Short mmCIF file of C-alpha atoms and ligand atoms in Angstrom, two decimals:
data_model
loop_
_atom_site.label_atom_id
_atom_site.label_comp_id
_atom_site.label_asym_id
_atom_site.label_seq_id
_atom_site.Cartn_x
_atom_site.Cartn_y
_atom_site.Cartn_z
CA UNK A 658 -17.37 -22.25 -5.73
CA UNK A 659 -18.79 -20.36 -3.04
CA UNK A 660 -22.11 -18.49 -2.60
CA UNK A 661 -21.69 -16.50 -0.46
CA UNK A 662 -18.07 -14.23 0.80
CA UNK A 663 -17.80 -11.85 4.02
CA UNK A 664 -15.33 -9.42 3.34
CA UNK A 665 -14.09 -8.43 6.62
CA UNK A 666 -12.42 -4.49 6.20
CA UNK A 667 -13.76 -1.36 4.56
CA UNK A 668 -12.51 0.88 2.04
CA UNK A 669 -10.84 0.10 -1.33
CA UNK A 670 -9.64 -3.28 -0.44
CA UNK A 671 -13.07 -4.10 0.51
CA UNK A 672 -14.43 -2.79 -2.68
CA UNK A 673 -11.67 -4.37 -4.96
CA UNK A 674 -12.64 -7.82 -3.46
CA UNK A 675 -16.37 -7.02 -3.30
CA UNK A 676 -15.73 -6.17 -7.65
CA UNK A 677 -14.13 -9.36 -7.81
CA UNK A 678 -17.11 -11.44 -6.12
CA UNK A 679 -19.87 -9.61 -8.23
CA UNK A 680 -17.56 -11.05 -11.85
CA UNK A 681 -17.32 -14.68 -9.78
CA UNK A 682 -21.36 -14.63 -9.06
CA UNK A 683 -20.42 -14.36 -5.40
CA UNK A 684 -22.49 -12.84 -3.16
CA UNK A 685 -21.15 -10.69 -0.51
CA UNK A 686 -21.43 -9.01 2.80
CA UNK A 687 -20.02 -6.16 4.21
CA UNK A 688 -19.12 -5.22 7.43
CA UNK A 689 -19.07 -1.80 8.76
CA UNK A 690 -18.44 0.18 11.93
CA UNK A 691 -20.37 3.29 12.69
CA UNK A 692 -18.05 5.92 11.09
CA UNK A 693 -18.62 3.65 7.82
CA UNK A 694 -22.15 2.99 7.58
CA UNK A 695 -23.15 5.39 4.43
CA UNK A 696 -18.96 4.24 2.93
CA UNK A 697 -19.24 2.99 -0.90
CA UNK A 698 -18.58 -0.87 0.28
CA UNK A 699 -21.24 -1.20 2.01
CA UNK A 700 -23.64 -0.07 -0.01
CA UNK A 701 -21.60 -1.98 -2.79
CA UNK A 702 -22.39 -5.77 -0.47
CA UNK A 703 -25.62 -7.32 -0.95
CA UNK A 704 -25.91 -7.35 2.33
CA UNK A 705 -24.12 -5.21 5.07
CA UNK A 706 -23.69 -5.35 9.15
CA UNK A 707 -22.80 -3.13 11.66
CA UNK A 708 -20.46 -4.06 13.90
CA UNK A 709 -19.42 -1.88 16.08
CA UNK A 710 -18.37 1.36 17.06
CA UNK A 711 -15.84 4.04 15.27
CA UNK A 712 -12.62 2.34 16.74
CA UNK A 713 -11.36 -0.35 14.85
CA UNK A 714 -10.83 -2.73 18.15
CA UNK A 715 -13.88 -2.93 18.47
CA UNK A 716 -15.31 -3.43 14.95
CA UNK A 717 -13.25 -4.78 12.22
CA UNK A 718 -10.57 -6.06 14.53
CA UNK A 719 -13.07 -7.99 16.55
CA UNK A 720 -12.84 -11.61 14.95
CA UNK A 721 -15.70 -13.56 16.92
CA UNK A 722 -18.10 -10.68 16.40
CA UNK A 723 -17.25 -10.63 12.15
CA UNK A 724 -17.07 -14.72 12.15
CA UNK A 725 -20.19 -14.78 13.99
CA UNK A 726 -21.75 -12.60 11.56
CA UNK A 727 -20.25 -15.28 8.63
CA UNK A 728 -22.28 -18.11 9.96
CA UNK A 729 -25.34 -16.14 10.83
CA UNK A 730 -25.55 -14.60 6.93
CA UNK A 731 -24.31 -18.41 4.95
CA UNK A 732 -21.48 -16.77 3.85
CA UNK A 733 -18.75 -20.14 3.51
CA UNK A 734 -15.77 -18.29 3.87
CA UNK A 735 -14.01 -14.66 5.21
CA UNK A 736 -11.83 -12.41 2.95
CA UNK A 737 -9.87 -10.86 4.83
CA UNK A 738 -7.96 -7.84 2.85
CA UNK A 739 -4.42 -6.31 3.82
CA UNK A 740 -4.02 -4.69 7.32
CA UNK A 741 -7.08 -5.71 10.13
CA UNK A 742 -7.18 -9.44 11.09
CA UNK A 743 -5.27 -10.58 7.65
CA UNK A 744 -1.67 -11.61 9.06
CA UNK A 745 -3.51 -12.44 12.32
CA UNK A 746 -2.80 -16.15 12.71
CA UNK A 747 -5.58 -16.73 15.40
CA UNK A 748 -7.96 -15.35 13.07
CA UNK A 749 -7.67 -17.16 9.89
CA UNK A 750 -7.28 -20.54 12.62
CA UNK A 751 -10.73 -18.99 14.32
CA UNK A 752 -12.08 -18.65 10.77
CA UNK A 753 -11.24 -22.59 9.57
CA UNK A 754 -12.48 -23.66 12.97
CA UNK A 755 -16.17 -22.61 12.44
CA UNK A 756 -16.37 -24.53 9.12
CA UNK A 757 -15.54 -21.45 7.03
CA UNK A 758 -12.56 -20.90 4.58
CA UNK A 759 -9.66 -18.30 5.33
CA UNK A 760 -9.63 -16.59 1.77
CA UNK A 761 -5.18 -16.79 2.54
CA UNK A 762 -2.61 -19.15 3.85
CA UNK A 763 -2.98 -21.67 6.23
CA UNK A 764 -2.46 -20.31 9.81
CA UNK A 765 0.96 -22.61 10.05
CA UNK A 766 2.12 -20.62 6.81
CA UNK A 767 1.19 -16.99 8.73
CA UNK A 768 2.97 -17.60 12.03
CA UNK A 769 5.61 -19.37 9.88
CA UNK A 770 6.39 -16.18 8.90
CA UNK A 771 5.19 -14.12 11.63
CA UNK A 772 8.17 -14.18 13.46
CA UNK A 773 10.55 -12.72 11.63
CA UNK A 774 13.67 -14.91 13.43
CA UNK A 775 11.72 -18.16 12.23
CA UNK A 776 11.62 -16.71 9.13
CA UNK A 777 15.05 -16.27 8.79
CA UNK A 778 15.36 -19.86 9.52
CA UNK A 779 12.82 -20.80 7.60
CA UNK A 780 14.54 -18.76 4.58
CA UNK A 781 18.58 -20.40 5.75
CA UNK A 782 17.07 -24.13 5.52
CA UNK A 783 15.40 -23.91 1.66
CA UNK A 784 18.33 -22.28 0.52
CA UNK A 785 17.11 -18.62 0.14
CA UNK A 786 19.52 -15.79 0.50
CA UNK A 787 19.49 -13.55 3.80
CA UNK A 788 21.57 -10.85 4.78
CA UNK A 789 24.55 -12.28 7.52
CA UNK A 790 23.18 -11.96 10.83
CA UNK A 791 22.19 -14.25 13.92
CA UNK A 792 18.63 -16.52 13.52
CA UNK A 793 18.69 -15.47 17.29
CA UNK A 794 17.78 -12.75 19.38
CA UNK A 795 20.93 -11.47 20.75
CA UNK A 796 20.75 -11.67 24.85
CA UNK A 797 22.80 -8.86 25.44
CA UNK A 798 24.87 -5.69 23.80
CA UNK A 799 28.68 -7.93 24.76
CA UNK A 800 27.19 -10.79 22.38
CA UNK A 801 25.56 -8.55 20.19
CA UNK A 802 29.22 -6.46 19.75
CA UNK A 803 30.92 -10.04 19.01
CA UNK A 804 28.73 -11.22 15.79
CA UNK A 805 28.46 -7.17 14.81
CA UNK A 806 32.78 -7.90 14.48
CA UNK A 807 32.51 -10.85 12.75
CA UNK A 808 30.98 -9.20 9.33
CA UNK A 809 31.05 -5.42 10.55
CA UNK A 810 29.33 -2.03 10.73
CA UNK A 811 27.05 -0.76 11.04
CA UNK A 812 24.39 -3.32 11.57
CA UNK A 813 21.28 -3.38 11.89
CA UNK A 814 19.02 -4.08 15.31
CA UNK A 815 15.36 -5.50 14.10
CA UNK A 816 12.41 -6.99 16.22
CA UNK A 817 11.68 -10.59 16.42
CA UNK A 818 8.15 -10.08 16.30
CA UNK A 819 8.54 -7.18 14.26
CA UNK A 820 7.73 -6.19 10.20
CA UNK A 821 7.14 -2.79 8.98
CA UNK A 822 10.42 -1.11 10.95
CA UNK A 823 9.08 -0.92 14.51
CA UNK A 824 12.02 -2.09 16.61
CA UNK A 825 14.57 -0.53 13.69
CA UNK A 826 17.71 0.58 15.23
CA UNK A 827 20.87 1.65 12.69
CA UNK A 828 24.01 1.27 14.69
CA UNK A 829 27.15 2.48 13.42
CA UNK A 830 29.80 1.70 15.88
CA UNK A 831 30.36 -1.10 18.81
CA UNK A 832 30.25 2.28 21.48
CA UNK A 833 26.69 2.83 20.38
CA UNK A 834 25.31 -0.99 20.42
CA UNK A 835 24.24 -0.71 24.05
CA UNK A 836 22.35 1.48 24.09
CA UNK A 837 20.69 1.10 20.49
CA UNK A 838 20.26 -2.53 22.19
CA UNK A 839 18.05 -1.05 24.90
CA UNK A 840 15.93 1.63 22.95
CA UNK A 841 14.93 -1.17 20.24
CA UNK A 842 14.19 -4.06 23.16
CA UNK A 843 11.83 -1.16 24.71
CA UNK A 844 10.34 -0.32 20.94
CA UNK A 845 9.26 -3.98 20.38
CA UNK A 846 8.39 -4.60 23.97
CA UNK A 847 5.62 -1.89 23.50
CA UNK A 848 4.41 -2.60 20.21
CA UNK A 849 4.55 -6.52 19.94
CA UNK A 850 4.72 -6.95 23.80
CA UNK A 851 7.77 -9.00 23.20
CA UNK A 852 11.66 -8.00 23.33
CA UNK A 853 13.28 -10.07 21.41
CA UNK A 854 15.77 -8.16 19.22
CA UNK A 855 18.37 -9.85 16.53
CA UNK A 856 20.83 -7.87 14.34
CA UNK A 857 22.03 -7.64 10.84
CA UNK A 858 24.22 -6.28 8.89
CA UNK A 859 22.70 -2.85 7.71
CA UNK A 860 22.93 -3.06 3.72
CA UNK A 861 22.98 0.95 2.90
CA UNK A 862 21.16 2.01 -0.16
CA UNK A 863 19.26 -0.57 -1.18
CA UNK A 864 16.05 -0.99 -3.30
CA UNK A 865 12.98 -2.93 -1.95
CA UNK A 866 11.87 -5.58 -4.51
CA UNK A 867 9.88 -7.41 -3.41
CA UNK A 868 8.42 -10.82 -5.53
CA UNK A 869 3.74 -11.83 -5.84
CA UNK A 870 3.34 -15.41 -5.42
CA UNK A 871 0.16 -17.77 -6.05
CA UNK A 872 -0.13 -20.63 -4.71
CA UNK A 873 -3.09 -23.13 -4.64
CA UNK A 874 -3.68 -26.36 -3.01
CA UNK A 875 -2.42 -28.90 -5.44
CA UNK A 876 0.94 -28.65 -5.10
CA UNK A 877 1.18 -25.14 -7.82
CA UNK A 878 3.75 -22.27 -7.27
CA UNK A 879 3.87 -19.56 -9.40
CA UNK A 880 5.87 -16.09 -9.22
CA UNK A 881 4.35 -13.34 -11.02
CA UNK A 882 7.43 -10.91 -11.18
CA UNK A 883 8.30 -8.45 -9.45
CA UNK A 884 7.38 -5.23 -7.93
CA UNK A 885 9.45 -2.03 -6.80
CA UNK A 886 8.13 -0.31 -3.80
CA UNK A 887 11.52 1.88 -3.28
CA UNK A 888 9.71 5.36 -3.09
CA UNK A 889 8.47 5.04 0.28
CA UNK A 890 8.43 7.57 3.98
CA UNK A 891 8.44 5.81 6.72
CA UNK A 892 7.95 2.59 6.05
CA UNK A 893 4.89 3.89 3.74
CA UNK A 894 5.11 3.14 -0.16
CA UNK A 895 4.16 5.94 -1.77
CA UNK A 896 4.60 5.10 -5.60
CA UNK A 897 5.40 1.09 -6.80
CA UNK A 898 5.36 -0.32 -10.06
CA UNK A 899 6.03 -3.14 -12.27
CA UNK A 900 8.29 -4.37 -13.71
CA UNK A 901 11.70 -2.93 -11.27
CA UNK A 902 14.29 -1.18 -13.86
CA UNK A 903 16.54 -2.87 -11.68
CA UNK A 904 15.69 -6.47 -12.37
CA UNK A 905 16.63 -8.09 -15.77
CA UNK A 906 14.30 -11.30 -16.89
CA UNK A 907 17.75 -13.76 -15.68
CA UNK A 908 17.55 -11.59 -12.44
CA UNK A 909 13.90 -11.89 -12.06
CA UNK A 910 13.97 -15.94 -12.94
CA UNK A 911 16.37 -16.27 -9.97
CA UNK A 912 14.83 -13.71 -7.53
CA UNK A 913 11.31 -15.26 -8.63
CA UNK A 914 12.45 -19.22 -7.95
CA UNK A 915 14.11 -17.83 -4.58
CA UNK A 916 10.42 -16.55 -4.11
CA UNK A 917 8.40 -19.95 -4.99
CA UNK A 918 11.03 -22.34 -3.02
CA UNK A 919 10.31 -20.11 0.46
CA UNK A 920 6.38 -20.11 -0.34
CA UNK A 921 6.99 -24.08 -0.60
CA UNK A 922 9.18 -24.40 2.72
CA UNK A 923 6.36 -22.28 4.50
CA UNK A 924 3.29 -24.69 3.30
CA UNK A 925 1.96 -21.84 1.21
CA UNK A 926 -1.23 -21.39 0.11
CA UNK A 927 -3.30 -17.97 -2.10
CA UNK A 928 -1.13 -15.06 -2.88
CA UNK A 929 1.68 -13.96 -0.75
CA UNK A 930 4.90 -11.79 -1.34
CA UNK A 931 8.31 -12.47 -1.02
CA UNK A 932 10.06 -9.07 0.29
CA UNK A 933 13.39 -8.17 -0.43
CA UNK A 934 16.54 -6.07 -0.78
CA UNK A 935 18.41 -5.26 -3.71
CA UNK A 936 21.76 -3.81 -3.34
CA UNK A 937 24.06 -1.83 -6.01
CA UNK A 938 25.19 -4.76 -7.27
CA UNK A 939 22.65 -6.65 -8.11
CA UNK A 940 22.80 -8.91 -4.50
CA UNK A 941 19.36 -9.40 -3.08
CA UNK A 942 18.59 -10.53 0.81
CA UNK A 943 14.91 -12.13 2.14
CA UNK A 944 13.92 -10.02 4.22
CA UNK A 945 10.36 -11.46 5.12
CA UNK A 946 7.14 -12.76 3.39
CA UNK A 947 4.20 -10.54 3.75
CA UNK A 948 0.84 -13.79 4.17
CA UNK A 949 -1.60 -11.12 2.72
CA UNK A 950 -3.01 -9.57 -0.51
CA UNK A 951 -0.88 -6.22 -0.50
CA UNK A 952 -2.00 -3.36 -1.65
CA UNK A 953 0.00 -2.41 -4.56
CA UNK A 954 -1.28 -5.55 -6.34
CA UNK A 955 -2.74 -3.89 -8.92
CA UNK A 956 0.92 -3.14 -11.24
CA UNK A 957 1.37 -6.36 -11.06
CA UNK A 958 -2.11 -7.46 -12.39
CA UNK A 959 -1.47 -4.83 -14.93
CA UNK A 960 1.33 -6.30 -16.31
CA UNK A 961 0.98 -10.32 -16.15
CA UNK A 962 -3.11 -10.56 -17.18
CA UNK A 963 -5.11 -11.96 -14.53
CA UNK A 964 -7.19 -10.86 -11.21
CA UNK A 965 -4.90 -11.99 -7.91
CA UNK A 966 -7.77 -11.50 -6.43
CA UNK A 967 -10.26 -13.37 -8.19
CA UNK A 968 -7.64 -16.51 -8.11
CA UNK A 969 -7.35 -15.42 -4.12
CA UNK A 970 -11.11 -17.00 -4.47
CA UNK A 971 -11.25 -19.68 -6.40
CA UNK A 972 -7.57 -21.55 -4.81
CA UNK A 973 -10.08 -20.92 -1.52
CA UNK A 974 -12.12 -22.67 -2.78
CA UNK A 975 -9.66 -25.64 -3.92
CA UNK A 976 -9.68 -24.41 -7.59
CA UNK A 977 -6.15 -25.52 -9.15
CA UNK A 978 -4.41 -22.82 -10.70
CA UNK A 979 -4.16 -23.58 -14.75
CA UNK A 980 -0.99 -21.83 -15.74
CA UNK A 981 2.57 -22.51 -15.98
CA UNK A 982 5.35 -20.69 -14.99
CA UNK A 983 6.54 -19.51 -18.38
CA UNK A 984 2.57 -18.27 -19.13
CA UNK A 985 4.17 -15.62 -17.21
CA UNK A 986 6.08 -12.00 -18.42
CA UNK A 987 5.68 -8.95 -17.67
CA UNK A 988 4.18 -7.10 -20.88
CA UNK A 989 4.73 -2.85 -20.47
CA UNK A 990 4.31 -0.91 -17.19
CA UNK A 991 1.98 -0.60 -14.55
CA UNK A 992 2.36 2.33 -11.95
CA UNK A 993 0.76 3.11 -8.59
CA UNK A 994 0.74 6.55 -6.57
CA UNK A 995 -1.18 6.22 -3.88
CA UNK A 996 -4.21 8.65 -2.79
CA UNK A 997 -3.76 9.57 0.81
CA UNK A 998 -5.89 11.99 3.41
CA UNK A 999 -2.23 13.85 4.44
CA UNK A 1000 -0.91 17.28 3.31
CA UNK A 1001 3.00 16.93 1.77
CA UNK A 1002 3.03 20.76 1.97
CA UNK A 1003 2.54 20.53 5.88
CA UNK A 1004 4.97 17.60 7.13
CA UNK A 1005 1.84 15.05 5.40
CA UNK A 1006 -0.41 15.71 8.61
CA UNK A 1007 -3.19 13.88 8.18
CA UNK A 1008 -6.64 15.58 6.66
CA UNK A 1009 -9.16 15.62 7.33
CA UNK A 1010 -12.89 16.66 6.72
CA UNK A 1011 -15.25 15.91 3.69
CA UNK A 1012 -14.96 15.45 0.67
CA UNK A 1013 -16.66 17.97 -1.15
CA UNK A 1014 -15.68 17.24 -4.84
CA UNK A 1015 -14.54 14.17 -6.13
CA UNK A 1016 -13.74 14.19 -10.29
CA UNK A 1017 -11.82 11.29 -11.09
CA UNK A 1018 -9.33 10.59 -14.30
CA UNK A 1019 -10.37 8.21 -16.90
CA UNK A 1020 -8.99 7.47 -20.64
CA UNK A 1021 -7.17 5.03 -22.06
CA UNK A 1022 -5.11 3.11 -19.88
CA UNK A 1023 -6.14 4.67 -16.18
CA UNK A 1024 -7.28 2.50 -13.03
CA UNK A 1025 -9.00 4.20 -9.82
CA UNK A 1026 -8.66 1.50 -6.95
CA UNK A 1027 -10.93 3.77 -4.57
CA UNK A 1028 -13.41 3.68 -1.55
CA UNK A 1029 -14.71 7.52 -1.05
CA UNK A 1030 -16.88 9.77 -3.33
CA UNK A 1031 -18.09 13.31 -3.31
CA UNK A 1032 -19.62 13.65 0.45
CA UNK A 1033 -17.17 11.25 2.01
CA UNK A 1034 -16.35 11.42 5.51
CA UNK A 1035 -12.38 12.10 6.20
CA UNK A 1036 -11.85 11.31 9.62
CA UNK A 1037 -8.81 9.78 11.85
CA UNK A 1038 -10.02 6.07 12.69
CA UNK A 1039 -8.72 4.78 9.87
CA UNK A 1040 -5.96 4.09 7.64
CA UNK A 1041 -4.95 7.68 5.53
CA UNK A 1042 -4.70 5.96 2.60
CA UNK A 1043 -8.04 6.57 0.11
CA UNK A 1044 -7.33 5.46 -3.20
CA UNK A 1045 -4.77 3.96 -5.54
CA UNK A 1046 -4.20 5.62 -9.11
CA UNK A 1047 -3.00 2.97 -11.09
CA UNK A 1048 -1.64 3.34 -15.22
CA UNK A 1049 -0.82 1.30 -17.91
CA UNK A 1050 1.19 1.83 -20.68
CA UNK A 1051 3.45 0.10 -22.93
CA UNK A 1052 6.81 1.86 -21.73
CA UNK A 1053 8.07 3.59 -17.81
CA UNK A 1054 8.58 6.74 -19.59
CA UNK A 1055 5.14 6.27 -21.65
CA UNK A 1056 3.75 5.38 -17.68
CA UNK A 1057 5.29 8.32 -16.72
CA UNK A 1058 3.87 10.24 -19.15
CA UNK A 1059 0.29 9.06 -18.32
CA UNK A 1060 0.34 9.05 -14.89
CA UNK A 1061 0.93 13.02 -14.69
CA UNK A 1062 -1.67 13.37 -17.14
CA UNK A 1063 -4.40 10.83 -14.92
CA UNK A 1064 -3.16 12.85 -11.52
CA UNK A 1065 -3.40 16.33 -13.75
CA UNK A 1066 -7.36 15.29 -14.14
CA UNK A 1067 -8.19 14.02 -10.84
CA UNK A 1068 -9.93 16.68 -8.56
CA UNK A 1069 -10.43 15.46 -4.34
CA UNK A 1070 -11.89 18.60 -3.10
CA UNK A 1071 -12.33 19.58 0.91
CA UNK A 1072 -9.26 17.96 1.98
CA UNK A 1073 -5.69 17.86 1.15
CA UNK A 1074 -3.89 14.78 -0.57
CA UNK A 1075 -1.28 13.92 -1.61
CA UNK A 1076 -1.71 14.10 -5.20
CA UNK A 1077 0.90 17.60 -5.69
CA UNK A 1078 3.44 15.29 -4.06
CA UNK A 1079 3.01 12.51 -6.98
CA UNK A 1080 3.02 14.71 -9.49
CA UNK A 1081 6.61 16.07 -8.03
CA UNK A 1082 7.88 12.91 -8.06
CA UNK A 1083 6.80 12.14 -11.57
CA UNK A 1084 8.58 15.25 -13.13
CA UNK A 1085 11.35 14.47 -10.90
CA UNK A 1086 14.73 13.42 -13.41
CA UNK A 1087 16.07 10.92 -10.37
CA UNK A 1088 12.66 9.41 -10.71
CA UNK A 1089 12.54 9.50 -14.50
CA UNK A 1090 15.72 7.48 -14.55
CA UNK A 1091 14.36 5.22 -11.73
CA UNK A 1092 17.45 6.32 -10.34
CA UNK A 1093 15.54 5.53 -6.53
CA UNK A 1094 16.31 3.78 -3.11
CA UNK A 1095 14.73 3.41 -0.08
CA UNK A 1096 16.28 6.59 1.14
CA UNK A 1097 15.45 8.56 -1.99
CA UNK A 1098 12.01 10.72 -1.16
CA UNK A 1099 13.17 11.14 2.37
CA UNK A 1100 16.82 12.85 1.20
CA UNK A 1101 14.53 15.09 -1.18
CA UNK A 1102 11.22 15.94 0.68
CA UNK A 1103 11.56 19.94 0.51
CA UNK A 1104 12.49 19.51 -3.51
CA UNK A 1105 8.52 16.92 -3.54
CA UNK A 1106 6.46 19.24 -0.76
CA UNK A 1107 7.56 22.80 -1.29
CA UNK A 1108 4.89 25.04 -1.93
CA UNK A 1109 4.74 26.57 -5.90
CA UNK A 1110 6.59 29.90 -6.22
CA UNK A 1111 6.62 30.01 -9.12
CA UNK A 1112 4.18 32.90 -11.38
CA UNK A 1113 1.81 30.56 -13.07
CA UNK A 1114 0.98 28.65 -10.09
CA UNK A 1115 0.71 31.78 -8.22
CA UNK A 1116 -1.34 33.56 -10.84
CA UNK A 1117 -3.48 30.88 -10.45
CA UNK A 1118 -3.73 30.98 -6.97
CA UNK A 1119 -5.03 34.63 -7.32
CA UNK A 1120 -8.00 33.65 -9.97
CA UNK A 1121 -8.98 30.90 -7.56
CA UNK A 1122 -9.49 33.16 -4.76
CA UNK A 1123 -11.03 35.67 -6.35
CA UNK A 1124 -13.70 32.80 -7.72
CA UNK A 1125 -13.60 31.76 -4.08
CA UNK A 1126 -14.73 35.36 -3.07
CA UNK A 1127 -17.25 35.49 -5.64
CA UNK A 1128 -18.95 32.46 -5.26
CA UNK A 1129 -18.85 33.44 -1.04
CA UNK A 1130 -20.74 37.20 -2.08
CA UNK A 1131 -23.19 35.67 -3.91
CA UNK A 1132 -23.79 32.72 -1.27
CA UNK A 1133 -23.96 35.53 0.62
CA UNK A 1134 -22.35 33.34 3.57
CA UNK A 1135 -18.18 34.19 4.28
CA UNK A 1136 -17.75 30.93 5.33
CA UNK A 1137 -15.49 29.56 2.81
CA UNK A 1138 -11.52 29.14 3.09
CA UNK A 1139 -8.83 30.35 1.13
CA UNK A 1140 -8.12 28.97 -2.03
CA UNK A 1141 -4.95 29.06 -2.17
CA UNK A 1142 -2.76 26.39 -4.42
CA UNK A 1143 0.86 25.40 -3.74
CA UNK A 1144 0.67 22.85 -6.77
CA UNK A 1145 -1.09 25.50 -9.56
CA UNK A 1146 -4.02 23.23 -9.76
CA UNK A 1147 -6.18 22.72 -6.87
CA UNK A 1148 -8.49 25.69 -6.60
CA UNK A 1149 -9.49 25.40 -2.97
CA UNK A 1150 -12.10 24.70 -0.72
CA UNK A 1151 -15.73 24.74 -1.18
CA UNK A 1152 -17.76 25.93 1.96
CA UNK A 1153 -20.53 27.52 -0.36
CA UNK A 1154 -23.02 25.53 -2.26
CA UNK A 1155 -24.96 27.44 -5.36
CA UNK A 1156 -28.30 25.10 -6.68
CA UNK A 1157 -27.60 27.08 -9.97
CA UNK A 1158 -25.23 28.14 -12.40
CA UNK A 1159 -22.27 26.92 -13.45
CA UNK A 1160 -20.17 26.66 -9.41
CA UNK A 1161 -16.83 28.67 -9.25
CA UNK A 1162 -15.62 25.52 -10.21
CA UNK A 1163 -16.59 24.92 -13.42
CA UNK A 1164 -14.83 28.15 -13.62
CA UNK A 1165 -11.76 27.47 -12.25
CA UNK A 1166 -11.55 24.36 -14.01
CA UNK A 1167 -12.08 26.32 -17.98
CA UNK A 1168 -9.63 29.07 -16.15
CA UNK A 1169 -7.11 27.01 -15.64
CA UNK A 1170 -7.20 25.10 -18.01
CA UNK A 1171 -7.02 28.13 -20.53
CA UNK A 1172 -3.84 29.10 -18.79
CA UNK A 1173 -2.12 25.96 -18.00
C1 MV4 B 1678 17.20 -3.97 5.79
C2 MV4 B 1678 17.51 -2.71 5.51
C3 MV4 B 1678 18.71 -2.84 5.30
N1 MV4 B 1678 19.40 -3.45 5.90
N2 MV4 B 1678 17.84 -5.04 6.56
C4 MV4 B 1678 12.44 -1.90 6.69
C5 MV4 B 1678 11.16 -2.97 7.30
C6 MV4 B 1678 11.22 -4.14 7.07
N3 MV4 B 1678 10.28 -4.89 6.36
C7 MV4 B 1678 13.00 -4.65 6.69
N4 MV4 B 1678 13.52 -3.18 6.50
C8 MV4 B 1678 14.83 -2.79 6.51
N5 MV4 B 1678 15.75 -3.58 6.67
C9 MV4 B 1678 18.96 -4.62 6.62
N6 MV4 B 1678 19.90 -5.59 7.00
C10 MV4 B 1678 16.64 -1.55 5.42
C11 MV4 B 1678 15.34 -1.63 5.70
C12 MV4 B 1678 14.42 -0.30 5.12
C13 MV4 B 1678 13.53 -1.01 4.29
C14 MV4 B 1678 13.05 -1.56 3.35
C15 MV4 B 1678 12.15 -2.12 3.10
C16 MV4 B 1678 11.51 -0.85 2.14
C17 MV4 B 1678 11.42 0.20 2.79
C18 MV4 B 1678 12.85 0.49 3.62
C19 MV4 B 1678 12.67 1.11 4.50
C20 MV4 B 1678 13.73 1.80 5.21
C21 MV4 B 1678 15.20 1.03 6.03
#
């Protein structure tokens, strides 16, 4: 096993990796930007090294500097987390060339899956079902129309270098194709420096279901079942669960075998995820493979009973997986809500400021993977995801009630967050029935994001506003912002503090508990 690992990331995933290392008896080196000098991942690591100014292009993305730090501090391996350098083949290669271990797949496997057309080609040759379409980029609109007519409209234009929805265009008729192709190419060129675009049949109203795979360097490739990730907005997942209501044990076995075949074809090692579309008829299609640990890995950990990040590290150190495929069947139900610094009632506008107060949910079946604490400054330099609230319960219904309970225990004051949105989802009958597709969130935005107007919420808002006014008078500083609650449970923004006695927040918490 390694004696020291450099963690090339920040926020909740840096802490997640540090915790895994601590439990394995591995020392950690954190890296941080000037904006993160007081971040929890810096404090929790055994050592921490400043790598640059706040913009990630000058800090977390400067691969050569991170490798230099690893060599200088005596780390033997680098864990990239997700985002940043995690899926850059050149970085995986540079780490290896420096005599270090990249805790992730071989650079060749990242390359193989990085081009979406190459990944489709690979999938097809491995017998993996893909959406009807091309494995070459289209030359011009005439060729694209001819291809589209072989499987019919609507079709989807996708960037070959893409992923995550950039450079995608739905085309519903031949007459729209030329314009759509031109704009998809423009967007692809701007986003990826490559204007290659290919064409697929557009699948209407599917679910997004993905399969976790785990492979070692001894030829063992396992799948760890599915995650249902359909609740997403603009390609940003908001809620994930495992298992999926749409996946039977028989379908899980088939999709799992498919994911294993795709991973084997790519020479995959370490943790990875195969993304599928699952249509209404139970047909599934391979989309792409994410060659990293994913944000939503905890729901798989909870239902499958293993620590994926620890296994990433153990596999990277050369250990063989001691499991057989038959050891894995999901136990109970796990659900994750992404807590972001975005204001649901304001178009999910990013919210910035200081986290004045943080109260975390605890109790049975609750897990918090976070990167924030009271006093954290939330800015605009990095991703708005602050933390993940994850629950595990015997059934899906019980997981939903547990999530609702945990969300109500959570208080984050000082910035707006996605908390109230998640409560709305938990209360929505479509979600409770599991009747959701990748379009569901965006089709139901008003109901999921409008400010609350019921009597109880307004009464609570009035109580909180009165308490804020009281606190302002007592502190003698009239700078507090209004504490109008949109969801009946947040009690506003603290702008003044008192060293003595209960704060208005404590009083508000008691009052709101009484009136709910
Ligand atoms: C699709 C599709 C429908 N039909 N391909 C979105 C990003 C990239 N991973 C592929 N994506 C899609 N590809 C065909 N042929 C719909 C999507 C899609 C989607 C997929 C997964 C999760 C969320 C999504 C949201 C919108 C569109």
